[in-house]
Structure formats: C-alpha cells, structure tokens
Amino acid sequence: MKKIFCLFAMLSVALVSCDDEPEVAENCVNYKHSKISEVVLEDTTVNVNEDLPIELTYELVNSCGNFYDFEVNRDVNNYVIKVKSKYEGCTCNEMISSKNTTYYFRSTQTGVYTLHFSVSNDQYITKTVTVI
C-alpha cells in the first residue's frame, strides 16, 4: 500500500512539473486600430512617384498607447487606411488622448484615387487625390 501511495505521489509531482501548457505570462502588449478623428490634406493633386503628406489626428484609449503602423488595403484606386496603435504596459491610465502622425500617399500611375481613413469599422473620412 505504501508503494502505491509513493508511486501516486511521485506521478503527481511529475505530472505537475511537466505540464505542457506554458504559464500565462502577462507581457502587456496589445495592438488596436485607432479612431482617426481628423484628416488634413493641403493639396489634392500630386505628381506621379511623389509623396503627398496627409496629416492625421488619431485617438489613443490609454496612457500606454503609441503609433505603431498604418494598415492599408487597396482595391484598384480605392484605399482604406487605418492607424494601428501599440499599447505596451500593464498599468495604464484610462484616458482618451489625441496624437498626430503623417501618412504619405504615393502612386506610380496617374488617376483619381479615393482614400478612406477609418473612423470606425463602418465610418470613414474620405478624401480624393488626383495623380498627374
């Protein structure tokens, strides 16, 4: 009986120490799309292969957020542009803040382009750019 108990105890320890599931480690990093609240376009015409700077104001939902990247989906001459923010930190103050960044539009072909800047999943600020 003692042998069975000892064997059971040893197996229990072995199974617990060899658990295949990793411990949940809080790395406190998250990526989210940010609401674009303002789009400032000084000029609506640009030459082929030249950058057209477009100033964007976007919102962060807490103090741990910063700009990370643009997510751009293109369908012929229509672009959907989203701001992707990186939230890094475990202790963040919940607050809405506005930040600015610049998106540079460039095309290798002439034409009229429609740029949709994401406010939410189904709302956009739309600008039209002519490339000559």
Coordinates of C-alpha atoms in Angstrom, one line a residue:
M1 CA 0.0 0.0 0.0
K2 CA 2.9 2.3 0.8
K3 CA 4.4 1.6 -2.6
I4 CA 1.2 2.5 -4.3
F5 CA 0.9 5.8 -2.3
C6 CA 4.6 6.7 -3.0
L7 CA 4.1 5.9 -6.7
F8 CA 1.0 8.0 -6.9
A9 CA 2.7 10.9 -5.1
M10 CA 5.7 10.7 -7.4
L11 CA 3.5 10.6 -10.5
S12 CA 1.5 13.6 -9.2
V13 CA 4.7 15.6 -8.8
A14 CA 6.0 14.6 -12.2
L15 CA 2.7 15.5 -14.0
V16 CA 2.5 18.9 -12.3
S17 CA 6.1 19.7 -13.1
C18 CA 5.9 18.6 -16.7
D19 CA 2.8 20.4 -17.6
D20 CA 2.8 21.1 -21.4
E21 CA 0.9 24.4 -21.1
P22 CA 3.1 27.4 -20.5
E23 CA 2.4 29.7 -17.6
V24 CA 0.3 32.7 -18.6
A25 CA 2.9 35.4 -18.7
E26 CA 1.5 38.9 -18.9
N27 CA 3.6 40.7 -21.5
C28 CA 1.0 43.5 -21.5
V29 CA 1.4 44.3 -25.3
N30 CA -1.7 44.8 -27.4
Y31 CA -2.3 46.2 -30.9
K32 CA -5.5 48.0 -31.8
H33 CA -6.9 50.2 -34.6
S34 CA -7.2 53.8 -33.5
K35 CA -10.0 56.1 -34.5
I36 CA -8.9 58.7 -37.0
S37 CA -10.6 61.9 -36.0
E38 CA -9.2 64.4 -38.4
V39 CA -7.5 64.4 -41.9
V40 CA -5.8 67.5 -43.2
L41 CA -4.8 67.4 -46.9
E42 CA -3.1 70.7 -48.0
D43 CA -3.2 69.7 -51.7
T44 CA -5.3 67.3 -53.6
T45 CA -3.0 67.0 -56.6
V46 CA 0.4 65.3 -56.7
N47 CA 2.8 64.2 -59.4
V48 CA 3.5 60.5 -60.2
N49 CA 6.1 59.0 -57.8
E50 CA 6.0 62.0 -55.4
D51 CA 4.9 61.8 -51.8
L52 CA 1.7 63.7 -50.7
P53 CA 1.8 64.3 -47.0
I54 CA -1.5 63.9 -45.2
E55 CA -1.7 64.9 -41.6
L56 CA -3.8 62.7 -39.4
T57 CA -5.1 63.0 -35.8
Y58 CA -6.0 59.8 -34.1
E59 CA -7.1 58.7 -30.7
L60 CA -5.5 56.5 -28.1
V61 CA -7.6 55.0 -25.3
N62 CA -5.0 54.9 -22.5
S63 CA -1.5 56.2 -21.5
C64 CA 0.3 53.1 -22.7
G65 CA -0.6 53.7 -26.4
N66 CA 1.6 54.9 -29.2
F67 CA 1.5 54.9 -33.0
Y68 CA 2.7 51.6 -34.5
D69 CA 2.0 51.4 -38.2
F70 CA -0.5 52.1 -41.0
E71 CA -2.7 49.3 -42.3
V72 CA -3.6 49.9 -45.9
N73 CA -5.9 47.9 -48.0
R74 CA -6.1 48.8 -51.7
D75 CA -8.7 47.9 -54.3
V76 CA -7.7 49.5 -57.7
N77 CA -7.8 53.2 -56.9
N78 CA -9.6 52.9 -53.6
Y79 CA -7.6 52.8 -50.4
V80 CA -8.7 52.1 -46.8
I81 CA -6.2 53.4 -44.3
K82 CA -6.2 52.5 -40.7
V83 CA -3.9 53.6 -37.9
K84 CA -2.6 50.7 -35.8
S85 CA -1.5 51.6 -32.3
K86 CA 0.6 49.6 -29.9
Y87 CA -0.4 49.5 -26.2
E88 CA 2.6 48.4 -24.1
G89 CA 2.4 48.3 -20.4
C90 CA 0.5 46.6 -17.6
T91 CA -0.5 49.7 -15.6
C92 CA -2.1 52.3 -17.8
N93 CA -4.2 55.4 -17.1
E94 CA -7.6 55.1 -18.9
M95 CA -7.8 58.3 -20.8
I96 CA -8.6 59.4 -24.4
S97 CA -5.8 61.4 -26.0
S98 CA -5.2 62.7 -29.5
K99 CA -1.9 62.2 -31.3
N100 CA -0.8 63.3 -34.8
T101 CA 1.1 61.5 -37.5
T102 CA 1.7 61.8 -41.2
Y103 CA 0.6 59.4 -43.9
Y104 CA 2.4 59.7 -47.2
F105 CA 0.4 58.8 -50.3
R106 CA 2.4 57.9 -53.4
S107 CA 1.3 56.4 -56.7
T108 CA 3.2 55.1 -59.7
Q109 CA 0.3 55.8 -62.0
T110 CA -1.9 58.8 -62.9
G111 CA -5.5 58.8 -62.0
V112 CA -8.1 59.7 -59.4
Y113 CA -7.7 58.0 -56.0
T114 CA -10.2 57.7 -53.2
L115 CA -8.7 57.5 -49.7
H116 CA -10.9 56.3 -46.9
F117 CA -9.5 57.0 -43.4
S118 CA -11.0 54.7 -40.8
V119 CA -13.0 56.3 -38.0
S120 CA -14.7 53.0 -37.0
N121 CA -15.5 49.7 -38.7
D122 CA -18.0 51.2 -41.0
Q123 CA -17.3 55.0 -40.9
Y124 CA -14.6 56.8 -42.8
I125 CA -13.3 60.3 -43.6
T126 CA -13.0 60.3 -47.4
K127 CA -10.5 62.3 -49.5
T128 CA -9.9 62.3 -53.2
V129 CA -6.4 62.8 -54.7
T130 CA -5.5 63.3 -58.3
V131 CA -2.2 62.0 -59.5
I132 CA -0.8 63.7 -62.7

